[in-house]
Coordinates of C-alpha atoms in Angstrom, one line a residue:
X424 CA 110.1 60.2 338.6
X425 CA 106.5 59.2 337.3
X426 CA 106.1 63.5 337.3
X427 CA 109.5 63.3 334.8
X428 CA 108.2 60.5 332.5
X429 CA 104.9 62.4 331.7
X430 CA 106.1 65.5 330.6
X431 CA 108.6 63.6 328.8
X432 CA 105.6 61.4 327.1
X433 CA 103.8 65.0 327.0
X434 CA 106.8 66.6 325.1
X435 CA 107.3 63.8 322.5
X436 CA 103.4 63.7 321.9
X437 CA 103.8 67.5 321.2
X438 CA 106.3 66.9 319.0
X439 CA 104.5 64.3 316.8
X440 CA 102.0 66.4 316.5
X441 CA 104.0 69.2 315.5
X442 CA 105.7 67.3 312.7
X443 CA 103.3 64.8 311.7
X444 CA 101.2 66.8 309.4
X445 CA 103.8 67.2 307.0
X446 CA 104.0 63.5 306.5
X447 CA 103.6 62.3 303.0
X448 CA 100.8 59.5 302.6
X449 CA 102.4 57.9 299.8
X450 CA 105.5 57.8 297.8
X451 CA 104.7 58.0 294.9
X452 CA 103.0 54.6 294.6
X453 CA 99.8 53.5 295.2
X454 CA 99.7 50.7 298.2
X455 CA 96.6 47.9 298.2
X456 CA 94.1 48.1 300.6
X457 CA 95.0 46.6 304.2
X458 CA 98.4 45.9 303.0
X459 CA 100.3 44.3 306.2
X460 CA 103.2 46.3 308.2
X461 CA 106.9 45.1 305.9
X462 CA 108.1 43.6 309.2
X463 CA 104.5 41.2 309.3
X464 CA 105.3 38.5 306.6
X465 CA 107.5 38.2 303.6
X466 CA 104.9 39.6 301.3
X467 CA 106.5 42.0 298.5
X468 CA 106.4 45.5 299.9
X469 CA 106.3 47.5 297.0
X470 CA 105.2 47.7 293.6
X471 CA 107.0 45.8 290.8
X472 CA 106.0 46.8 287.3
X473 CA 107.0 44.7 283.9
X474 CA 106.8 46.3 281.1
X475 CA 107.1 44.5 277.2
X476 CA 107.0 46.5 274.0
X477 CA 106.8 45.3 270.6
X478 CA 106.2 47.4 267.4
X479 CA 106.7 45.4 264.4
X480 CA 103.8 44.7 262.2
X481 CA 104.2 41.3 261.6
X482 CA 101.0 39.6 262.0
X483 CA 100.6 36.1 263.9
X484 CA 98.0 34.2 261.7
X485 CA 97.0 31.7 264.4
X486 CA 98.6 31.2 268.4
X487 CA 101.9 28.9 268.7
X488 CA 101.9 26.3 271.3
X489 CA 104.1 28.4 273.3
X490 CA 106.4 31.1 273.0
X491 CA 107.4 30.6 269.5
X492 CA 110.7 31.7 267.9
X493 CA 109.0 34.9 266.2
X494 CA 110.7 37.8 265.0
X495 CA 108.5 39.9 267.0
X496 CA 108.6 39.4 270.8
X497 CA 109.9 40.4 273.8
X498 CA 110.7 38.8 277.5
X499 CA 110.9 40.0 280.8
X500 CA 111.9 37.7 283.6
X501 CA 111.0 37.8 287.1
X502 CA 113.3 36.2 290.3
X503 CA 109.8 35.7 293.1
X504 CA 111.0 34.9 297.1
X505 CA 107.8 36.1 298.2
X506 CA 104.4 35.6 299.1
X507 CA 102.0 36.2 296.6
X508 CA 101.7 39.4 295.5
X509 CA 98.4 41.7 296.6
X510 CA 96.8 42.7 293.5
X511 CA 98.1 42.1 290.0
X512 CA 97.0 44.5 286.9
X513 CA 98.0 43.7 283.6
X514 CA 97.2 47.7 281.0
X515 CA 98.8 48.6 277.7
X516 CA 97.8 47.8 273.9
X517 CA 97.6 44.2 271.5
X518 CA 98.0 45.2 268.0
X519 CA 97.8 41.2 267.6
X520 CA 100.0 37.8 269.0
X521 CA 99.2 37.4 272.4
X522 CA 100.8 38.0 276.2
X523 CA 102.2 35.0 278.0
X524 CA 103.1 34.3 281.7
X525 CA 105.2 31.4 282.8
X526 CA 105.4 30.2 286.3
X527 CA 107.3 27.2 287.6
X528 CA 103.8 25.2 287.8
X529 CA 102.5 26.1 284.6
X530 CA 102.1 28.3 281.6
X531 CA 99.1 31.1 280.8
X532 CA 97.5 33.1 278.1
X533 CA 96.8 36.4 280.1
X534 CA 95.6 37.8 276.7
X535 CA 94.8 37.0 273.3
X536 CA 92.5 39.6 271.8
X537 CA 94.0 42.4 269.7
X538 CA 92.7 45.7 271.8
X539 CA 93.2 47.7 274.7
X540 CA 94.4 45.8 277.8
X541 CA 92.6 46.6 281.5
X542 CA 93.0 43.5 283.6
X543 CA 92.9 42.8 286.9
X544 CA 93.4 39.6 288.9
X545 CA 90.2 40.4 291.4
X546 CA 87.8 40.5 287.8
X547 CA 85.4 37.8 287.5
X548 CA 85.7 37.8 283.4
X549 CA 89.7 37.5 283.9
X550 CA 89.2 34.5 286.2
X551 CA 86.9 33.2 283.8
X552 CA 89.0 33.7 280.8
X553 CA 91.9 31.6 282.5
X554 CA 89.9 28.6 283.4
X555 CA 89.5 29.9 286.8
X556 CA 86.7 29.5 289.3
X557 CA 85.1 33.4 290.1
X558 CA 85.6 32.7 294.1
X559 CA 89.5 31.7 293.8
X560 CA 92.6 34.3 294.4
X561 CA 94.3 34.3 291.0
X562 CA 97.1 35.9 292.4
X563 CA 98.1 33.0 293.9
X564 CA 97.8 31.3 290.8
X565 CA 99.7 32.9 289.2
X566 CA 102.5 33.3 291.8
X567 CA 102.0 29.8 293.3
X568 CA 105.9 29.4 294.5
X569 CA 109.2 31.1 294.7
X570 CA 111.2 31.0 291.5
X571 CA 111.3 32.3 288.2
X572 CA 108.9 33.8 285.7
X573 CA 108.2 35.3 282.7
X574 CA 106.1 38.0 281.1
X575 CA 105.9 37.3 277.1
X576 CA 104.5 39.7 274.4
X577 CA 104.4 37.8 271.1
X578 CA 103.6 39.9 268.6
X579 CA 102.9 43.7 268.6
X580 CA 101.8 46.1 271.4
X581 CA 102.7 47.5 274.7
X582 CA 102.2 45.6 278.0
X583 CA 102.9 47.0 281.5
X584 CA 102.1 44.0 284.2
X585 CA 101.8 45.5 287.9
X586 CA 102.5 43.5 291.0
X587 CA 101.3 45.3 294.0
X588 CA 103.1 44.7 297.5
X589 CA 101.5 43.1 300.4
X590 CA 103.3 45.1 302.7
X591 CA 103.5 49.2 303.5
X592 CA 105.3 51.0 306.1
X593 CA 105.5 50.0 309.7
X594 CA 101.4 49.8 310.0
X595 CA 100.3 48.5 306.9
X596 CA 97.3 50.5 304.8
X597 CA 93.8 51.2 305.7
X598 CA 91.0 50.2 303.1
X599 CA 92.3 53.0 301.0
X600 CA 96.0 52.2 300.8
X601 CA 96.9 55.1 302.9
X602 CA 99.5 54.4 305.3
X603 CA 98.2 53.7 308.7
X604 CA 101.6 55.1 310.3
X605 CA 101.2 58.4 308.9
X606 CA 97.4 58.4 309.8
X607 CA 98.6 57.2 313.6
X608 CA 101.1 60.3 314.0
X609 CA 98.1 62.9 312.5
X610 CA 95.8 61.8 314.7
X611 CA 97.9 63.1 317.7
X612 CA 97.4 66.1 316.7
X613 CA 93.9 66.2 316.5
X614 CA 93.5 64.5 320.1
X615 CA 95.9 67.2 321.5
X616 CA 93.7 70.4 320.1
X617 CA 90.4 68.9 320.9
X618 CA 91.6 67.4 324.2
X619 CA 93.6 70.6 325.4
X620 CA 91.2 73.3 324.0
X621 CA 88.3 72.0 325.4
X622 CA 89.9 71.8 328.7
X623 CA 91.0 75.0 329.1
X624 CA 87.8 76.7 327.5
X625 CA 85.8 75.1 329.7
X626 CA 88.3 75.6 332.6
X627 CA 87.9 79.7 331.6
X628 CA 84.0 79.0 332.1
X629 CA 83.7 77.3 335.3
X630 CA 86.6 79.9 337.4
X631 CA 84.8 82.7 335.9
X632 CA 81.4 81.6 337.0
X633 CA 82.8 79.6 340.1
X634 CA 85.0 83.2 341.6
X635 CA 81.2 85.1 340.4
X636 CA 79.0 82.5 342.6
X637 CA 81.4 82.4 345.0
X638 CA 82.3 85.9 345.7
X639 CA 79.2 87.8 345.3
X640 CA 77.0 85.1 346.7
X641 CA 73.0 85.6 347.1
X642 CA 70.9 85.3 344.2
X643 CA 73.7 85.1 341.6
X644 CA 75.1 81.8 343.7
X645 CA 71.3 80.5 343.6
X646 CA 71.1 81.4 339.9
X647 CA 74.7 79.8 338.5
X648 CA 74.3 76.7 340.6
X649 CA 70.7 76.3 339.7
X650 CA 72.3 76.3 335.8
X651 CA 75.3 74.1 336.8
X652 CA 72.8 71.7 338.5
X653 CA 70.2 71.1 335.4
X654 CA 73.7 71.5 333.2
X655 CA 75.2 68.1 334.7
X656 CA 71.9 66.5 334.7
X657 CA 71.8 66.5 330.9
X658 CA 73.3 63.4 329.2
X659 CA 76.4 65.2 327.2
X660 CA 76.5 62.1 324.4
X661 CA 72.8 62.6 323.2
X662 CA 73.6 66.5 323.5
X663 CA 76.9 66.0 321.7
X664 CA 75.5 64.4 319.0
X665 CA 72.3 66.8 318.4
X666 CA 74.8 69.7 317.9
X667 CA 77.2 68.0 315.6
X668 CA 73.9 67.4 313.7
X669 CA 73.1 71.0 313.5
X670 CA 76.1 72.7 313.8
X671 CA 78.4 70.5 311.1
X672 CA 81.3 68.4 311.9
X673 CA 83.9 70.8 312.0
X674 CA 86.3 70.1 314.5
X675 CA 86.2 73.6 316.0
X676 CA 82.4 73.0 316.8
X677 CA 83.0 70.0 318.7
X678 CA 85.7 71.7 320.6
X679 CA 82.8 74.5 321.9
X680 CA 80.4 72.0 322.4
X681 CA 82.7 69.9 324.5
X682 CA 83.8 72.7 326.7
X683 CA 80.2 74.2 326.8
X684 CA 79.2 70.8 329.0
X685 CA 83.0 70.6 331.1
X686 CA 82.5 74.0 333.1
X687 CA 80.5 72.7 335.9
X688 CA 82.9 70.6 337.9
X689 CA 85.2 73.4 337.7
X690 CA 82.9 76.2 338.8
X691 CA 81.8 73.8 341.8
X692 CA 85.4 73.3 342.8
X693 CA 86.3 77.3 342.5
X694 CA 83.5 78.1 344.2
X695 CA 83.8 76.3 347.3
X696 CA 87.2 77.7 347.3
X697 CA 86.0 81.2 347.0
X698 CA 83.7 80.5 349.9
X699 CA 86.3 79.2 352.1
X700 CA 88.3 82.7 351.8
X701 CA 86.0 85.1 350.7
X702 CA 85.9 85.5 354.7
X703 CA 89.2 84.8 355.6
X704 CA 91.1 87.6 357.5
X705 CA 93.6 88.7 355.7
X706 CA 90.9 89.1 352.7
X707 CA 89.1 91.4 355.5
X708 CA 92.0 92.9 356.3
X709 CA 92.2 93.5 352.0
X710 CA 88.7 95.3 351.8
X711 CA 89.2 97.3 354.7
X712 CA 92.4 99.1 353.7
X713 CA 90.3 99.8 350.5
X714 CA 91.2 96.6 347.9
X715 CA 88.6 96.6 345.2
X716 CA 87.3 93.8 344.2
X717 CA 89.0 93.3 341.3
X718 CA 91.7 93.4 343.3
X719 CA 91.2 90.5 345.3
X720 CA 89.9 88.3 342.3
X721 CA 93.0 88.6 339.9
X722 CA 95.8 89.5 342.8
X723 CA 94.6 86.8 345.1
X724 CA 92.3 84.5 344.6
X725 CA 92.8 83.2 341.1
X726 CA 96.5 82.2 342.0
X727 CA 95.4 80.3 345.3
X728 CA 93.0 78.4 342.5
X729 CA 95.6 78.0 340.0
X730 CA 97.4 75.1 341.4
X731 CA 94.1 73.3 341.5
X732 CA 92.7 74.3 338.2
X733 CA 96.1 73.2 337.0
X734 CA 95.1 69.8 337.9
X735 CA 91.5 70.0 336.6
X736 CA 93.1 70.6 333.3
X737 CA 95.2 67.7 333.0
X738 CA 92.2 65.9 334.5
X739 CA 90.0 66.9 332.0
X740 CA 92.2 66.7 328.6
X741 CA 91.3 62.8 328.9
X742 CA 87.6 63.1 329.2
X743 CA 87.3 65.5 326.0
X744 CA 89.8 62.9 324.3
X745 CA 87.7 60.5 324.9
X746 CA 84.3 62.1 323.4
X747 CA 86.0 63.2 320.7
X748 CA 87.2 59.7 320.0
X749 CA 83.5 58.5 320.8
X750 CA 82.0 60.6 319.0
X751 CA 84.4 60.0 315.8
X752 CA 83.7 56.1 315.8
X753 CA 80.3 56.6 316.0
X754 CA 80.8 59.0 312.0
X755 CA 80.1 62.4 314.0
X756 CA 83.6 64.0 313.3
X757 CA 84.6 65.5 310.5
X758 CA 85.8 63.0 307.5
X759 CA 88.5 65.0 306.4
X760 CA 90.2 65.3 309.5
X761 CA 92.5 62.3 310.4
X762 CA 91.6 61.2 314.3
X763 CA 92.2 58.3 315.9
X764 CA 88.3 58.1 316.5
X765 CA 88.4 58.2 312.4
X766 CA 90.1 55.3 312.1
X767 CA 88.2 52.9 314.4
X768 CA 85.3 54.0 312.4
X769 CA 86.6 53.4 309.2
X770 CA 87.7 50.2 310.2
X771 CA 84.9 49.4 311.6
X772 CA 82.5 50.1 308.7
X773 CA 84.8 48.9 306.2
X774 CA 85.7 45.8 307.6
X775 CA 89.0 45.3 309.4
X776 CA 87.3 43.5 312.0
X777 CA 86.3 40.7 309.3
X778 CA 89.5 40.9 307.0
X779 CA 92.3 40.9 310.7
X780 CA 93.6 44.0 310.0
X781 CA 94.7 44.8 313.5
X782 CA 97.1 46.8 312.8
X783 CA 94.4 49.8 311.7
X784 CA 92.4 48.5 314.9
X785 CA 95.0 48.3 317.9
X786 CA 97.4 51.0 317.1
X787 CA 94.8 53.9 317.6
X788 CA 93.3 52.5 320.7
X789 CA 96.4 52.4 322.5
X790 CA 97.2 55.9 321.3
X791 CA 94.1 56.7 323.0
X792 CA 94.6 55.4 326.2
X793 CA 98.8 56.1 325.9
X794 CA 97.1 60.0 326.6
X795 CA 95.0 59.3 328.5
X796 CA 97.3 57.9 331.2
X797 CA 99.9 60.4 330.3
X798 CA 97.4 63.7 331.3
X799 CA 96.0 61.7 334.1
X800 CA 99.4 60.5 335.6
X801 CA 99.9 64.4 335.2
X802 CA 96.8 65.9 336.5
X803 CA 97.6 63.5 339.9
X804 CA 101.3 64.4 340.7
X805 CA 99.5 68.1 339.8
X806 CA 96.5 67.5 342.3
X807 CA 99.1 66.3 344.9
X808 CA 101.5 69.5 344.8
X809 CA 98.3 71.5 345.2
X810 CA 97.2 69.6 347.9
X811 CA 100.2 67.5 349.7
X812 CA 97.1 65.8 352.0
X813 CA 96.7 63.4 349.1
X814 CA 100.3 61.8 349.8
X815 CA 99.8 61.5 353.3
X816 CA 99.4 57.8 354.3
X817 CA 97.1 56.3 356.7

């Protein structure tokens, strides 16, 4: 049963990572920074734009009180049931008059200057402009309840007003309004090649060099497990990130480096292995009817290993995830490759932690150990069918 629910988990990891790279980030419009997941709170979860154009040259010689019956203006109302809004931008052109904003509380001039319009709630000189302190959230100023408003353009000119969402997707946004969810499903992918590509380059290593130490014995076993000996005394992380240093990094350079310091548990394990049959009788019996070598290696003893090197791979898919992921938070992994490493880094350094944006935070640390547990629940029900000791009980 726990054998069936891994390679299901195995198969639908596959599949994300088949189909997730041809995820969209966006559609089509531009999400805030650390925007919350739509099902979170009842934050707007999109963008609303109001637009107002006026083109009649009739000049206003001094401001009305408020929204004067003028020849020249235009309305647009605006039904709020939300919380307020994320960001708020207010672009376009004032041949002269001036734009107005109505909320249930209160009335504003967002603009009274004849000129081009660039506003944006989070400027200081905007705040200041409105009789706002620079430290306060004008967005909630301006939306401070559910109900009606109104964006006004008396006189002449073209106003867009944009209201960004709180909300994106089913994980929110990261610090640059990309959607977490699509960043989440990309990542698998990049877990699965370093994880899996490591594994088995580094399982090629050790049951070449475990079958050669093994088999021909004599200096050549002194030699390889001399190497494998000084190999696992070396710390890998310093090592790790030396090469990524030097070498780039590409993701393709992590993979060698990763398997270039995984061979030497396999090569042990093969090894002993080939010791404990190179001897046997019936591999006598092999050599003196006239087997080559050869022979014996590929007809013989690599498929009495591959059960266990089976194992060793699903074994070792975690650990590689798990350097790679290391490795990434600590800014050693390519930026323009989406990992889940990349996104504890990011949030990290650009301050999740600070702002409680979990949802950048937890998703890709479960993801982590979610494959983790998957290869490793594998590489046991693996390890026990190649051994059925291990399910003997005392």
């Amino acid at each position: 049963m726990k054998l069936r629910l891994g390679v299901i988990c195995l198969a639908l990891l596959v599949f994300l990572a088949v189909w997730g790279p041809g995820l969209p980030e966006k559609d089509g419009i531009k999400a805030p920074p650390y925007s919350k997941p739509w099902w979170l709170s009842r934050d707007i979860a999109s963008t609303v734009v109001l637009y107002a154009s006026v083109t009649s040259p009739e000049l206003v010689e001094e401001l009305p009180e408020w929204l004067p019956a003028l020849t020249s203006s235009e309305t647009v109302a605006l039904e709020w049931e939300y919380e307020p809004p994320a960001r708020v931008s207010l672009t376009g052109r004032l041949d002269h008059g001036f734009v107005g904003w109505t909320t249930p509380r209160g009335r504003f001039v967002l603009a009274g200057k004849p000129g081009e319009l660039d506003l944006d709630a989070r400027d200081i000189p905007f705040k200041r402009a409105l009789g706002v302190r620079p430290f306060d959230d004008l967005t909630s100023i301006l939306f401070p309840s559910r109900g009606s408003y109104v964006l006004s353009l008396v006189g002449g000119g073209e106003i867009t007003m944009k209201i960004e969402g709180g909300r994106w997707g089913w994980l929110g946004t990261d610090h640059r309004g990309r959607d977490a969810a699509v960043l989440f499903i990309r990542g698998i992918r990049v877990s699965l090649i370093v994880g899996i590509a490591a594994t088995l380059i580094a399982t090629f290593l050790g049951l070449s060099m475990g079958l050669l130490s093994g088999y021909a014995g004599g200096l050549t076993d002194t030699l390889i497990m001399r190497a494998v000996d000084v190999l696992l005394s070396i710390p890998t992380l310093p090592v790790l990130m030396i090469a990524a240093g030097m070498w780039g990094k590409g993701l393709w350079n992590l993979v060698f480096v990763l398997s270039a310091f995984s061979w030497m548990g396999t090569a042990r394990t093969v090894r002993s292995m080939t010791l404990s049959l190179r001897d046997a009788p019936w591999v006598e019996n092999l050599r003196a009817i006239g087997a080559r070598r050869n022979y014996i290696l590929f007809r013989h003893l690599i498929p009495e290993a591959m059960p266990l090197l089976l194992a060793n791979v699903a074994l070792g898919v975690p650990g590689a995830i798990l350097a790679e992921a290391g490795l990434a938070f600590l800014g050693l992994s390519d930026p323009r490759v989406p990992s889940w490493g990349r996104m504890l880094h990011e949030a990290y350094a650009f301050g999740a932690f600070t702002s409680g944006a979990w949802w950048v935070i937890l998703p890709p640390g479960l993801g982590i150990s979610m494959i983790c547990l998957t290869f490793m629940s594998l590489g046991r029900k693996l390890e026990e069918r190649a051994d059925p000791r291990l399910t003997q009980k005392n």
